[in-house]
Short mmCIF file of C-alpha atoms in Angstrom, two decimals:
data_model
loop_
_atom_site.label_atom_id
_atom_site.label_comp_id
_atom_site.label_asym_id
_atom_site.label_seq_id
_atom_site.Cartn_x
_atom_site.Cartn_y
_atom_site.Cartn_z
CA UNK A 155 0.00 0.00 0.00
CA UNK A 156 1.32 3.43 -0.87
CA UNK A 157 2.15 5.73 2.00
CA UNK A 158 0.11 8.82 2.91
CA UNK A 159 2.43 11.36 1.33
CA UNK A 160 2.40 9.54 -2.03
CA UNK A 161 -1.37 9.40 -2.15
CA UNK A 162 -1.69 13.05 -1.14
CA UNK A 163 0.70 14.06 -3.89
CA UNK A 164 -1.16 12.01 -6.50
CA UNK A 165 -4.52 13.54 -5.49
CA UNK A 166 -3.12 17.08 -5.61
CA UNK A 167 -3.20 17.84 -1.88
CA UNK A 168 -0.41 18.56 0.54
CA UNK A 169 -0.20 17.50 4.16
CA UNK A 170 -1.35 20.89 5.45
CA UNK A 171 -4.78 20.93 3.77
CA UNK A 172 -7.77 19.53 5.60
CA UNK A 173 -9.61 18.66 2.38
CA UNK A 174 -7.30 15.73 1.75
CA UNK A 175 -8.60 13.97 4.85
CA UNK A 176 -12.05 13.85 3.27
CA UNK A 177 -10.70 11.93 0.29
CA UNK A 178 -7.95 9.83 1.81
CA UNK A 179 -8.43 7.85 5.00
CA UNK A 180 -5.63 5.37 5.56
CA UNK A 181 -6.65 4.42 9.09
CA UNK A 182 -6.09 0.72 9.64
CA UNK A 183 -8.33 -0.93 12.21
CA UNK A 184 -6.48 -3.13 14.63
CA UNK A 185 -8.42 -5.05 17.26
CA UNK A 186 -5.53 -4.88 19.68
CA UNK A 187 -5.27 -1.08 19.50
CA UNK A 188 -8.98 -0.25 19.62
CA UNK A 189 -10.12 2.42 21.99
CA UNK A 190 -12.40 0.42 24.25
CA UNK A 191 -14.24 -2.88 24.63
CA UNK A 192 -17.76 -2.46 23.27
CA UNK A 193 -20.41 -4.50 25.06
CA UNK A 194 -24.03 -4.26 23.90
CA UNK A 195 -25.48 -5.25 27.26
CA UNK A 196 -24.06 -2.09 28.86
CA UNK A 197 -26.79 -0.09 27.10
CA UNK A 198 -29.18 -1.58 29.68
CA UNK A 199 -27.48 0.47 32.41
CA UNK A 200 -29.84 3.47 32.98
CA UNK A 201 -27.12 6.15 33.02
CA UNK A 202 -23.48 6.03 31.89
CA UNK A 203 -20.87 8.76 31.73
CA UNK A 204 -19.59 9.54 28.23
CA UNK A 205 -15.82 10.17 28.12
CA UNK A 206 -14.91 13.75 27.18
CA UNK A 207 -11.88 12.87 25.09
CA UNK A 208 -13.68 10.60 22.67
CA UNK A 209 -12.77 9.45 19.18
CA UNK A 210 -15.52 6.93 18.48
CA UNK A 211 -19.28 7.43 18.30
CA UNK A 212 -20.69 8.57 21.69
CA UNK A 213 -23.70 6.27 21.27
CA UNK A 214 -21.45 3.29 21.99
CA UNK A 215 -20.90 4.66 25.52
CA UNK A 216 -24.49 5.62 26.33
CA UNK A 217 -26.86 4.17 28.89
CA UNK A 218 -30.49 3.19 28.44
CA UNK A 219 -31.92 6.70 28.75
CA UNK A 220 -29.51 8.39 26.35
CA UNK A 221 -29.62 5.46 23.90
CA UNK A 222 -33.41 5.33 23.60
CA UNK A 223 -34.00 9.11 23.56
CA UNK A 224 -30.98 10.00 21.33
CA UNK A 225 -29.84 12.46 23.99
CA UNK A 226 -26.20 11.82 23.04
CA UNK A 227 -26.84 13.48 19.66
CA UNK A 228 -27.90 16.88 21.07
CA UNK A 229 -24.41 18.33 21.43
CA UNK A 230 -23.37 17.25 17.92
CA UNK A 231 -26.50 18.79 16.31
CA UNK A 232 -26.19 22.00 18.33
CA UNK A 233 -22.56 22.44 17.29
CA UNK A 234 -23.43 21.76 13.65
CA UNK A 235 -26.16 24.40 13.80
CA UNK A 236 -24.13 27.08 15.58
CA UNK A 237 -20.61 26.68 14.24
CA UNK A 238 -20.72 24.10 11.47
CA UNK A 239 -18.72 20.91 11.34
CA UNK A 240 -15.12 20.22 10.41
CA UNK A 241 -13.37 16.97 9.68
CA UNK A 242 -11.95 16.89 13.23
CA UNK A 243 -15.48 17.00 14.67
CA UNK A 244 -16.51 13.73 13.04
CA UNK A 245 -16.09 10.47 14.90
CA UNK A 246 -14.04 7.50 13.88
CA UNK A 247 -15.54 4.11 13.18
CA UNK A 248 -15.32 1.64 16.03
CA UNK A 249 -13.63 -1.70 15.41
CA UNK A 250 -16.92 -3.60 15.71
CA UNK A 251 -18.43 -1.44 12.94
CA UNK A 252 -15.47 -1.59 10.57
CA UNK A 253 -15.52 -3.54 7.35
CA UNK A 254 -12.51 -5.61 8.40
CA UNK A 255 -14.10 -6.80 11.63
CA UNK A 256 -17.41 -7.70 9.95
CA UNK A 257 -15.69 -9.42 7.05
CA UNK A 258 -13.90 -11.67 9.53
CA UNK A 259 -17.20 -12.45 11.29
CA UNK A 260 -19.00 -13.23 8.03
CA UNK A 261 -16.12 -15.23 6.64
CA UNK A 262 -15.87 -17.36 9.78
CA UNK A 263 -19.62 -17.98 9.78
CA UNK A 264 -19.58 -18.86 6.08
CA UNK A 265 -16.80 -21.42 6.62
CA UNK A 266 -18.76 -22.91 9.51
CA UNK A 267 -21.95 -23.18 7.38
CA UNK A 268 -20.00 -24.70 4.49
CA UNK A 269 -18.29 -27.25 6.76
CA UNK A 270 -21.65 -28.20 8.23
CA UNK A 271 -23.10 -28.68 4.75
CA UNK A 272 -20.14 -30.83 3.65
CA UNK A 273 -20.52 -33.14 6.62
CA UNK A 274 -24.32 -33.36 6.22
CA UNK A 275 -25.29 -33.03 2.53
CA UNK A 276 -28.98 -33.35 3.48
CA UNK A 277 -28.88 -29.89 4.98
CA UNK A 278 -29.74 -26.80 2.99
CA UNK A 279 -26.89 -25.39 0.92
CA UNK A 280 -25.35 -22.21 2.40
CA UNK A 281 -26.47 -18.94 0.85
CA UNK A 282 -25.77 -15.24 1.32
CA UNK A 283 -29.30 -14.71 2.66
CA UNK A 284 -28.89 -17.49 5.21
CA UNK A 285 -25.47 -16.11 6.18
CA UNK A 286 -26.83 -12.62 6.85
CA UNK A 287 -29.82 -13.97 8.80
CA UNK A 288 -27.52 -16.16 10.89
CA UNK A 289 -25.30 -13.24 11.89
CA UNK A 290 -27.94 -10.57 12.56
CA UNK A 291 -30.77 -12.77 13.89
CA UNK A 292 -30.52 -11.47 17.47
CA UNK A 293 -30.68 -7.81 16.50
CA UNK A 294 -33.39 -8.55 13.96
CA UNK A 295 -35.54 -10.25 16.57
CA UNK A 296 -35.08 -7.41 19.06
CA UNK A 297 -35.92 -4.78 16.40
CA UNK A 298 -39.01 -6.74 15.34
CA UNK A 299 -40.24 -6.93 18.95
CA UNK A 300 -39.75 -3.18 19.31
CA UNK A 301 -41.62 -2.59 16.04
CA UNK A 302 -44.55 -4.77 17.13
CA UNK A 303 -44.73 -2.95 20.46
CA UNK A 304 -44.48 0.38 18.65
CA UNK A 305 -47.49 -0.39 16.45
CA UNK A 306 -49.41 -1.99 19.33
CA UNK A 307 -48.99 1.13 21.48
CA UNK A 308 -50.18 3.31 18.58
CA UNK A 309 -53.27 1.11 18.07
CA UNK A 310 -54.00 1.00 21.82
CA UNK A 311 -53.76 4.78 22.11
CA UNK A 312 -56.09 5.48 19.20
CA UNK A 313 -58.64 2.69 19.62
CA UNK A 314 -59.02 2.37 23.38
CA UNK A 315 -57.65 5.31 25.37
CA UNK A 316 -58.73 8.02 22.92
CA UNK A 317 -62.17 6.47 22.57
CA UNK A 318 -62.61 6.32 26.34
CA UNK A 319 -61.48 9.94 26.57
CA UNK A 320 -64.10 11.06 24.02
CA UNK A 321 -66.85 9.13 25.84
CA UNK A 322 -65.92 10.75 29.14
CA UNK A 323 -65.89 14.22 27.62
CA UNK A 324 -69.36 13.74 26.13
CA UNK A 325 -70.70 12.28 29.37
CA UNK A 326 -72.70 14.76 31.57
CA UNK A 327 -71.24 13.27 34.76
CA UNK A 328 -68.38 14.86 36.67
CA UNK A 329 -65.40 12.66 35.72
CA UNK A 330 -62.51 15.09 35.57
CA UNK A 331 -60.22 12.72 37.43
CA UNK A 332 -60.70 9.90 34.91
CA UNK A 333 -60.22 12.34 32.03
CA UNK A 334 -56.86 13.34 33.48
CA UNK A 335 -55.93 9.67 33.88
CA UNK A 336 -56.73 8.86 30.25
CA UNK A 337 -54.97 12.03 29.12
CA UNK A 338 -51.83 10.90 30.92
CA UNK A 339 -52.16 7.43 29.39
CA UNK A 340 -52.42 8.93 25.89
CA UNK A 341 -49.33 11.06 26.55
CA UNK A 342 -47.47 8.02 27.90
CA UNK A 343 -48.38 6.01 24.79
CA UNK A 344 -47.08 8.81 22.56
CA UNK A 345 -43.77 8.94 24.46
CA UNK A 346 -43.43 5.15 24.42
CA UNK A 347 -44.19 5.12 20.71
CA UNK A 348 -41.41 7.63 19.97
CA UNK A 349 -38.89 5.75 22.14
CA UNK A 350 -39.74 2.35 20.65
CA UNK A 351 -39.45 3.72 17.12
CA UNK A 352 -36.00 5.21 17.74
CA UNK A 353 -34.88 2.03 19.50
CA UNK A 354 -36.11 -0.15 16.63
CA UNK A 355 -34.41 2.06 14.04
CA UNK A 356 -31.09 2.16 15.90
CA UNK A 357 -30.91 -1.60 16.42
CA UNK A 358 -31.77 -2.55 12.85
CA UNK A 359 -29.60 0.24 11.36
CA UNK A 360 -26.52 -1.10 13.13
CA UNK A 361 -27.27 -4.62 11.92
CA UNK A 362 -27.85 -3.40 8.34
CA UNK A 363 -24.64 -1.32 8.26
CA UNK A 364 -22.54 -4.18 9.57
CA UNK A 365 -24.12 -6.64 7.15
CA UNK A 366 -23.42 -4.36 4.20
CA UNK A 367 -19.82 -3.86 5.29
CA UNK A 368 -19.23 -7.56 5.87
CA UNK A 369 -20.78 -8.81 2.64
CA UNK A 370 -19.14 -6.19 0.42
CA UNK A 371 -15.77 -6.87 2.01
CA UNK A 372 -16.10 -10.58 1.24
CA UNK A 373 -17.02 -9.77 -2.36
CA UNK A 374 -14.01 -7.47 -2.75
CA UNK A 375 -11.69 -10.09 -1.30
CA UNK A 376 -13.09 -12.64 -3.73
CA UNK A 377 -12.50 -10.30 -6.68
CA UNK A 378 -8.94 -9.51 -5.59
CA UNK A 379 -8.05 -13.20 -5.20
CA UNK A 380 -9.13 -14.02 -8.76
CA UNK A 381 -6.38 -14.19 -11.36
CA UNK A 382 -8.63 -13.08 -14.20
CA UNK A 383 -10.45 -9.90 -13.22
CA UNK A 384 -13.59 -9.71 -15.33
CA UNK A 385 -15.25 -7.07 -13.18
CA UNK A 386 -15.15 -3.59 -14.68
CA UNK A 387 -14.99 -0.32 -12.82
CA UNK A 388 -18.63 0.34 -13.54
CA UNK A 389 -19.64 -3.01 -12.05
CA UNK A 390 -17.71 -2.29 -8.87
CA UNK A 391 -19.33 1.14 -8.56
CA UNK A 392 -22.73 -0.43 -9.14
CA UNK A 393 -21.94 -3.00 -6.46
CA UNK A 394 -21.22 -0.32 -3.87
CA UNK A 395 -23.87 2.17 -4.86
CA UNK A 396 -26.79 -0.16 -5.62
CA UNK A 397 -26.33 -3.72 -4.44
CA UNK A 398 -24.77 -2.76 -1.11
CA UNK A 399 -27.51 -0.23 -0.45
CA UNK A 400 -30.15 -2.83 -1.31
CA UNK A 401 -28.78 -5.08 1.43
CA UNK A 402 -28.98 -2.18 3.87
CA UNK A 403 -32.54 -1.19 2.84
CA UNK A 404 -33.78 -4.78 2.84
CA UNK A 405 -32.66 -5.35 6.43
CA UNK A 406 -33.80 -1.90 7.54
CA UNK A 407 -37.38 -2.29 6.26
CA UNK A 408 -37.77 -6.03 6.87
CA UNK A 409 -38.76 -5.49 10.51
CA UNK A 410 -41.81 -3.51 9.44
CA UNK A 411 -43.18 -6.54 7.60
CA UNK A 412 -43.54 -8.41 10.90
CA UNK A 413 -44.11 -5.30 12.99
CA UNK A 414 -47.16 -4.31 10.99
CA UNK A 415 -49.14 -7.35 12.23
CA UNK A 416 -51.15 -5.30 14.81
CA UNK A 417 -52.03 -2.70 12.18
CA UNK A 418 -53.12 -5.35 9.68
CA UNK A 419 -55.24 -6.98 12.36
CA UNK A 420 -56.99 -3.71 13.13
CA UNK A 421 -57.55 -3.06 9.42
CA UNK A 422 -59.17 -6.48 8.96
CA UNK A 423 -61.35 -5.95 12.03
CA UNK A 424 -62.40 -2.53 10.71
CA UNK A 425 -63.41 -4.11 7.41
CA UNK A 426 -65.44 -6.67 9.38
CA UNK A 427 -67.26 -3.92 11.28
CA UNK A 428 -67.87 -1.57 8.35
CA UNK A 429 -68.70 -4.20 5.76
CA UNK A 430 -68.51 -3.31 2.07
CA UNK A 431 -67.62 0.33 2.82
CA UNK A 432 -64.61 -0.78 4.82
CA UNK A 433 -63.41 -2.90 1.91
CA UNK A 434 -63.73 0.02 -0.50
CA UNK A 435 -61.83 2.32 1.85
CA UNK A 436 -59.07 -0.24 2.31
CA UNK A 437 -58.74 -0.77 -1.46
CA UNK A 438 -58.73 2.99 -2.05
CA UNK A 439 -55.92 3.46 0.50
CA UNK A 440 -53.85 0.64 -1.06
CA UNK A 441 -54.39 2.15 -4.53
CA UNK A 442 -53.11 5.53 -3.31
CA UNK A 443 -50.01 3.94 -1.79
CA UNK A 444 -49.36 1.95 -4.95
CA UNK A 445 -49.76 4.99 -7.22
CA UNK A 446 -47.40 6.99 -5.02
CA UNK A 447 -44.80 4.20 -5.15
CA UNK A 448 -45.10 3.95 -8.97
CA UNK A 449 -44.86 7.72 -9.33
CA UNK A 450 -41.62 7.83 -7.31
CA UNK A 451 -40.09 5.13 -9.50
#
């Protein structure tokens, strides 16, 4: 690998310009020299102190409150709004999120799946889809549970608590105390809905980013090991820009397929109550969503 000065000279930058750091990043990730030991379970601690002299993402050091409410992001956004951001303000990638670390994880898992298939040919042949699901299954299950709870809380707030609130308001009896109780329950559901949504998005986003890094790294290693390189520059760009992003998007939105079960159940029940008019309304809503999707394409 060429040294830093050579690459800076070839790109037209000198060592004193900050713009070169945006184009050239020769940081090598070494597990032995990483900044700290990242443990996911430590996010369950309610409050944790974030180190002041920090190079990696502050979210990796947060407790349960800061992690679920995105409180750790306030200082970064405020500084970006007031002063703007420079290259030195951005955080470095942690070892666990680097492409090298995830490529090692995916490669080791792939070898294990291949060895298991060779010893037992009756088993299903290893595939990229099965490899990704095997590695991210824990995060995917947690994100799906959060998504189901997120939709369940939204349905409970609108169908039960809000309905009870309207009935109490229209009632001539003096029930101010119960109205306050239901108002607090509606507010609590709204807060829980926001927290569950951010928690679901954070969990699945980390899994999607690591899966994209690991799979693309394995593909690049495969290409580099081949003696006859048939891949063109355009194919490699398409691999990074399109195929890699499709892996990320597929994992990111897959949780909503299972998480939408409560909403689908309520929609079916509404059709049962309203009869033919409920069916027409449901079909009209689906037609609007489909037309919007086709228009964007």
